[in-house]
Coordinates of C-alpha atoms in Angstrom, one line a residue:
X1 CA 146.8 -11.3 18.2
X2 CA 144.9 -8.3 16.6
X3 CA 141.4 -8.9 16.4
X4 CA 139.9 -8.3 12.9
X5 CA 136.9 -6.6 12.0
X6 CA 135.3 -6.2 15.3
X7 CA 132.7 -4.3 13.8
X8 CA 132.0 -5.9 10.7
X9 CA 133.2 -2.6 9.3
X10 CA 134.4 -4.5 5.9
X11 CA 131.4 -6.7 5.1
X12 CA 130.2 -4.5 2.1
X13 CA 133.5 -2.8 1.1
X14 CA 134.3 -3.4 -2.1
X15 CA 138.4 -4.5 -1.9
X16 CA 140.5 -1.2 -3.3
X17 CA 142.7 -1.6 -6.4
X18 CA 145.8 -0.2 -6.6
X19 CA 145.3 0.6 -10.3
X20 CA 142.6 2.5 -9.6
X21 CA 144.8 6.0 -9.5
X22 CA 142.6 7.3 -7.1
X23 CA 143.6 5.2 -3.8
X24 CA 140.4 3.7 -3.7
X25 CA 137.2 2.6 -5.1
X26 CA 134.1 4.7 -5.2
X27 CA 131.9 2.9 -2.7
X28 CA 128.8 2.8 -4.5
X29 CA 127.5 -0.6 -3.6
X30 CA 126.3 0.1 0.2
X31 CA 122.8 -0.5 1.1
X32 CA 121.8 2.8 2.3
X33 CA 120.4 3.8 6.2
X34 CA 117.6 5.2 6.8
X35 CA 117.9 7.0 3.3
X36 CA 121.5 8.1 3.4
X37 CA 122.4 7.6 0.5
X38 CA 125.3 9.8 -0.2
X39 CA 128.7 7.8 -0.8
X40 CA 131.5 8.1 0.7
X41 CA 135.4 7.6 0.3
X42 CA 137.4 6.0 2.1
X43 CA 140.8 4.7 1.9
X44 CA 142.5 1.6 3.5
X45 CA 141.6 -0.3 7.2
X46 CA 141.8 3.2 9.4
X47 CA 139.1 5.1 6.5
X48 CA 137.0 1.5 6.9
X49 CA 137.0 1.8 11.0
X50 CA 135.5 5.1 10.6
X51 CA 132.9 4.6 8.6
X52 CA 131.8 1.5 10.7
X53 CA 132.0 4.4 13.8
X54 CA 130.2 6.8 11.0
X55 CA 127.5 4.6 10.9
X56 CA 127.0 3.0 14.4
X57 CA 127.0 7.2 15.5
X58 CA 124.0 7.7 12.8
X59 CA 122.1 4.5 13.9
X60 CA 122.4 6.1 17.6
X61 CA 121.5 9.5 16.7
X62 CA 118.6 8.1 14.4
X63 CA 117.4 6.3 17.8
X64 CA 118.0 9.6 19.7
X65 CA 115.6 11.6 17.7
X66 CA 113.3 8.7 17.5
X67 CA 112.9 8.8 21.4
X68 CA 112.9 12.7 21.6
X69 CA 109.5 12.2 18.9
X70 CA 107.9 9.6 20.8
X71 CA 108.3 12.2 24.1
X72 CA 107.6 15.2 22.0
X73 CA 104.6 13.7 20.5
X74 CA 105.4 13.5 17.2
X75 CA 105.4 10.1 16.6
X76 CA 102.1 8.5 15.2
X77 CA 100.4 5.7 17.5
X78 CA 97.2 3.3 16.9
X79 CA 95.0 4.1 19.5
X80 CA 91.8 1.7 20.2
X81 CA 88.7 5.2 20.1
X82 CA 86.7 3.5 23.3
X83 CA 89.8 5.1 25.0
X84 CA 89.7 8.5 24.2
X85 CA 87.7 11.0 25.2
X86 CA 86.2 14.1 24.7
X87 CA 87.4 17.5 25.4
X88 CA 86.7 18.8 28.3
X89 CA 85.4 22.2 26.7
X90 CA 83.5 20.8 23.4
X91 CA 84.3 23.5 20.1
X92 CA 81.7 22.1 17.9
X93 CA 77.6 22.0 18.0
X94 CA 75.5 18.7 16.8
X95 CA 75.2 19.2 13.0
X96 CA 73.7 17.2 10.1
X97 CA 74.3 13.8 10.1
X98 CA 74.7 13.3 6.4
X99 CA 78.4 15.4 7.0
X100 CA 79.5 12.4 9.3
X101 CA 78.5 10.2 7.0
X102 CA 80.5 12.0 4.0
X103 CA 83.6 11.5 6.4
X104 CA 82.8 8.4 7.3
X105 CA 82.5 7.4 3.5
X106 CA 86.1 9.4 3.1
X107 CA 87.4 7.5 5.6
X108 CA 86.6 4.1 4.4
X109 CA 88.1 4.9 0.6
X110 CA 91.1 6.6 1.7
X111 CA 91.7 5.9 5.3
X112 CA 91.8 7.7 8.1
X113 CA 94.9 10.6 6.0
X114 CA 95.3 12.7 9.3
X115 CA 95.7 11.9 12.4
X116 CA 94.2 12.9 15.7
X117 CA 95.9 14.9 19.1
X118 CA 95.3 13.4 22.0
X119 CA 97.1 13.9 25.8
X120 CA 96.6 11.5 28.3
X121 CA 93.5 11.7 30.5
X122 CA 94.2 14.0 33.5
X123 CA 91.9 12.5 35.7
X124 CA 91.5 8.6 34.1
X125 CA 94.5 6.3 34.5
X126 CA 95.1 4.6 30.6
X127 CA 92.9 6.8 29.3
X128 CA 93.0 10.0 26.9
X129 CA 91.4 13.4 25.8
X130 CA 91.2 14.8 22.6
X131 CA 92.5 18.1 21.4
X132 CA 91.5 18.0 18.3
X133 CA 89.8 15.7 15.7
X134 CA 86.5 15.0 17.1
X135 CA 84.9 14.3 14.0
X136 CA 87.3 11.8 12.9
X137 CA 87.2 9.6 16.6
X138 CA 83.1 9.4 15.5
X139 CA 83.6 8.8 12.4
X140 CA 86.5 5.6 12.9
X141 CA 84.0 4.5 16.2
X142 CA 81.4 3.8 13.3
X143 CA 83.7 2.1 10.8
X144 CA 85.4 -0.1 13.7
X145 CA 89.1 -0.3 14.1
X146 CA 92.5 1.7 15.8
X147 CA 92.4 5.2 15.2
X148 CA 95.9 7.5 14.4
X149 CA 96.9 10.1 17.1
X150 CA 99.8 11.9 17.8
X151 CA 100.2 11.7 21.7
X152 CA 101.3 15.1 23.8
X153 CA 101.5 15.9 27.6
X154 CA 98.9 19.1 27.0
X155 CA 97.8 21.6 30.4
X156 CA 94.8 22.6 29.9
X157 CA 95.6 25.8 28.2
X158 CA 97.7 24.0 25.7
X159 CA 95.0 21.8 24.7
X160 CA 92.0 24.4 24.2
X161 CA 95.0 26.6 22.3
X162 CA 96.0 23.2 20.0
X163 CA 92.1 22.6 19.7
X164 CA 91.4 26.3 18.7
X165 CA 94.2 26.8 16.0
X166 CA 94.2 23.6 14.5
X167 CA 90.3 24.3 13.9
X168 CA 91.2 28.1 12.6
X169 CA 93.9 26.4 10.1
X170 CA 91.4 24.0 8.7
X171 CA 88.4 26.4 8.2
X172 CA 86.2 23.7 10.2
X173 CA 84.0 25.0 12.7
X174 CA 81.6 27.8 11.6
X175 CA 81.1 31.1 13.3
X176 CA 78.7 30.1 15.8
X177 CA 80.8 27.6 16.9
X178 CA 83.9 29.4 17.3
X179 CA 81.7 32.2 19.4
X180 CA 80.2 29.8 21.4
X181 CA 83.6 27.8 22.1
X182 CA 85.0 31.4 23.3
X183 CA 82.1 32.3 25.8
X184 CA 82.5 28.6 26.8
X185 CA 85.9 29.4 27.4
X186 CA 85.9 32.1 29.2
X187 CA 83.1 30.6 31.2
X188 CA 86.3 28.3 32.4
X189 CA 88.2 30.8 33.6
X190 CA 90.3 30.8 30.6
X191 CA 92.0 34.3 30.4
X192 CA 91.3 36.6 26.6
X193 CA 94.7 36.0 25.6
X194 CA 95.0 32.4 26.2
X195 CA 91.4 32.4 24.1
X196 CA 92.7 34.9 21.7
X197 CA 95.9 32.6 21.1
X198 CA 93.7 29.8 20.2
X199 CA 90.7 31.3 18.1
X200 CA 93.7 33.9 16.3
X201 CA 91.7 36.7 17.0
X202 CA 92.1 40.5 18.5
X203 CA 91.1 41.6 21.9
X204 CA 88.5 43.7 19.8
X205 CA 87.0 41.0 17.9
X206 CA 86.7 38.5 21.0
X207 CA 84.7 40.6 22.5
X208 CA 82.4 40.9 20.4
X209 CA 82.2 37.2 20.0
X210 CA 81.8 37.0 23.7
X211 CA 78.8 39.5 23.8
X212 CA 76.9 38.3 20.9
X213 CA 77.1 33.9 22.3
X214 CA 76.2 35.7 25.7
X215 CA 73.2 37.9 24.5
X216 CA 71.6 33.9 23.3
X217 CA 70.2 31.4 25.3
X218 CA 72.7 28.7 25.3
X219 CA 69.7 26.2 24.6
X220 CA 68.9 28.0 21.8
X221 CA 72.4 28.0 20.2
X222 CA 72.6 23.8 20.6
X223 CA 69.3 23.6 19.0
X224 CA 70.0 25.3 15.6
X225 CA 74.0 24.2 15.7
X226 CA 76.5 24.9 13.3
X227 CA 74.3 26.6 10.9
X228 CA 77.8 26.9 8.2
X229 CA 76.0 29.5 6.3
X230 CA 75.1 31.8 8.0
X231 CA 78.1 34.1 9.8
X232 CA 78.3 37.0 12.2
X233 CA 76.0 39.9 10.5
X234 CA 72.8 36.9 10.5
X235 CA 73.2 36.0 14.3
X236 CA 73.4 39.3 15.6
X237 CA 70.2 39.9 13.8
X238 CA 68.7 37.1 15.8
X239 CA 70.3 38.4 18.8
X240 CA 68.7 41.8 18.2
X241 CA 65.1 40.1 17.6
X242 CA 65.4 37.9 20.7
X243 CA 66.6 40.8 22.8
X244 CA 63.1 41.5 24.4
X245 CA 61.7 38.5 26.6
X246 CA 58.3 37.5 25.0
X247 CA 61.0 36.8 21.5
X248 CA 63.1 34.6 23.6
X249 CA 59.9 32.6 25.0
X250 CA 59.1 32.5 21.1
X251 CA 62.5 31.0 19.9
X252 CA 62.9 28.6 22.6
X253 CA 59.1 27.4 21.8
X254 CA 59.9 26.8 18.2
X255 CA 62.9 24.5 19.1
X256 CA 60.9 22.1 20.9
X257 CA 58.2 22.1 18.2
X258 CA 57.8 18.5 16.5
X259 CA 59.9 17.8 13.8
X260 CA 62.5 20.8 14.5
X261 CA 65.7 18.4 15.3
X262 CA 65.1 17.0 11.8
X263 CA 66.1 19.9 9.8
X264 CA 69.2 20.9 8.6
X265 CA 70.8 23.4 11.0
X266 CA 70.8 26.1 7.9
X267 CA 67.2 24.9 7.9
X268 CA 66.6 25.4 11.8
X269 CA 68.6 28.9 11.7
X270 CA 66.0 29.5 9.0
X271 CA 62.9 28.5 10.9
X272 CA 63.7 30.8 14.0
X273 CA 64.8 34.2 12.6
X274 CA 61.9 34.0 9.9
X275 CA 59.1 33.2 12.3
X276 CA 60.9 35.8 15.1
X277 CA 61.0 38.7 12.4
X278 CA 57.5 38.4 11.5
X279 CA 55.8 41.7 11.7
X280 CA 54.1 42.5 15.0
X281 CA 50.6 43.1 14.4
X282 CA 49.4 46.9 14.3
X283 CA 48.8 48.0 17.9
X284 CA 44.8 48.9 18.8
X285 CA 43.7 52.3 18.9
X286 CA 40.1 53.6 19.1
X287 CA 38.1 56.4 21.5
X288 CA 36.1 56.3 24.4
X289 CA 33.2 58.7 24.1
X290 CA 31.6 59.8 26.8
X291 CA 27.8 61.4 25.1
X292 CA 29.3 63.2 22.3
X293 CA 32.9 63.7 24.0
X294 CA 35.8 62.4 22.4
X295 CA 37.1 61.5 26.2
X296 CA 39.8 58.9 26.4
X297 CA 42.1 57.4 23.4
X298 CA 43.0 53.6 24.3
X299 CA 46.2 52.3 22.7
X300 CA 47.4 49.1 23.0
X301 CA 50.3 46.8 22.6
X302 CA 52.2 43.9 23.0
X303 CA 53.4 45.4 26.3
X304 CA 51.3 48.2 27.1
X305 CA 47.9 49.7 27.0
X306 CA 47.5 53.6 27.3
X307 CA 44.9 55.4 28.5
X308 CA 44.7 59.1 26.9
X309 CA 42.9 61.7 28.8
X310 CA 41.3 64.3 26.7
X311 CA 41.4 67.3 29.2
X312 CA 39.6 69.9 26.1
X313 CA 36.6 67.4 26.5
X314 CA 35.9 66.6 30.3
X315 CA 38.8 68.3 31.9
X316 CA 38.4 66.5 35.9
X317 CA 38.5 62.8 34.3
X318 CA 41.4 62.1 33.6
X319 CA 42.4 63.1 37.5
X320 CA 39.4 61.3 39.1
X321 CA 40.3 58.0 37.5
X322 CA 43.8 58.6 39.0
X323 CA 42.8 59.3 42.6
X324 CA 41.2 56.1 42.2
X325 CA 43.7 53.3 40.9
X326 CA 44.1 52.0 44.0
X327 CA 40.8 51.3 44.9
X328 CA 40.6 50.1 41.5
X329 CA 43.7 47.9 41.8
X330 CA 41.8 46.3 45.0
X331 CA 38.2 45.4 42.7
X332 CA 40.5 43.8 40.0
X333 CA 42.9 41.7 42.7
X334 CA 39.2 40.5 44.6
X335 CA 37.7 39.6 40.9
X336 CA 40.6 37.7 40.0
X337 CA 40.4 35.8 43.2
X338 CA 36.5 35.1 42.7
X339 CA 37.3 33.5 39.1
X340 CA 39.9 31.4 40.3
X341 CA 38.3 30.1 43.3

């Protein structure tokens, strides 16, 4: 005995009619899968086994390219924040807190509308490490919750390239912090074009990033942050004014001034380059007479003091004075000694 319907491949088929002329009735009444909602024709038992073969294939190959997201990463998982973690080379600086708390205001009104990259944690069992989306894992570990992420087996130069261009597509991180990220990099042992790939620059251009993060204290850098307004022309300038070493003492002084954390990072960038671009006082010049010789002109600066030998006026001074530095040298080492002891 033939066994009927094995597949249930007749369950929503509307019976044909003869009369219809056409051999068949337009099958218009079949709940759609997955969104395929194109109808199709068949005609009598064999056109009915097909489709039920039609539509077991789909299910499978729906399934099929289910799997191959989930283990391409594509797939969009709830994630509990207290296990993920950082990157392992951080691309953004500590800014103002009132942008956090824009997002995190975002963020309860809309929910979280983009999600996260993660890979699992190299070295933690169960944990994971974030590509990119650092902002948004604060902001949803205020607000309390799962957090979205897309899940991808990253190496390490996949992650800081994913973590770089997602950044560049979004406009995020300001120039500073892309600079900084690249010396950080590199730092690594991350190789230009791997760091190229992920900040989409040219050799040329990386290396003057490179140069410029290099030529400032890396203290300095954290301390000020972001500063979003002010771009590459403004921080060379401050590289330039902190080049000699009594500015860098200067600027590392001001960041650990009082009050300093609490401005803005605009308002920090602010508060170093205008009190390191302050005019240097005039340097001191005035004569030595000796009677009614004009004998020695003293100059001084920051960083030197220059004697002047008038050879017109007392022509043997300025050469006496010199055959005697070192017996000079000895009288100022044994008074320094007396008014320290």
């Amino acid at each position: 005995m033939a066994r009927k319907n094995i597949f249930g491949a007749d369950a929503d088929i509307p019976k044909t009619s003869e009369a219809s002329g056409d051999g068949g009735a337009s099958i218009t009444n079949l709940r759609p899968l997955a969104n395929m909602e194109k109808p199709i024709r068949r005609s009598g038992p064999v056109g009915a086994f097909s489709q039920s073969l039609g539509s077991i294939s789909e299910k499978a190959q729906r399934a099929a390219d289910l799997e191959k997201r989930l283990a391409d990463g594509q797939a969009i998982v709830e994630l509990d924040p207290a296990m993920i973690d950082s990157s392992f080379v951080p691309d953004r600086l500590n800014g103002d807190p009132d942008d956090l708390d824009t997002l995190i205001g975002q963020i309860r009104e809309h929910g979280q509308q983009v999600p996260i990259l993660v890979r699992p944690h190299p070295d933690s069992d169960g944990r994971f490490q974030v590509a990119y989306g650092h902002r948004r894992l604060a902001a949803i570990k205020k607000i309390g919750g799962t957090i979205k992420a897309v899940i991808r087996s990253l190496s390490d130069e996949q992650l800081v390239i994913s973590q770089g261009q997602e950044n560049n597509a979004r406009t995020d991180l300001s120039y500073i912090e892309r600079t900084f990220f690249a010396l950080r990099l590199e730092r690594r042992g991350f190789g230009r074009d791997i760091i190229m790939s992920s900040l989409g620059v040219d050799k040329a251009a990386l290396s003057r990033m490179i140069a410029l993060a290099a030529s400032l204290p890396d203290e300095l850098i954290e301390a000020i942050g972001p500063a979003p307004g002010y771009g590459r022309t403004r921080w060379a300038e401050l590289a330039a004014l902190i080049d000699s070493g009594s500015k860098k003492s200067k600027a590392l002084k001001l960041i650990g001034e009082p009050h300093f954390d609490a401005l803005s990072s605009d308002e920090r960038f602010e508060r170093v380059f205008e009190q390191l671009r302050v005019s240097k006082p005039k340097a001191r010049s005035e004569l030595w007479k000796a009677g009614a010789h004009k004998a020695v002109k003293i100059t001084e600066t920051d960083a030197h003091l220059t004697l002047d030998f008038n050879k017109g006026a007392i022509p043997e001074f300025g050469a006496f004075v010199e055959k005697r530095l070192e017996r000079l040298y000895a009288e100022f080492l044994e008074a320094k000694k007396e008014l320290e002891a």
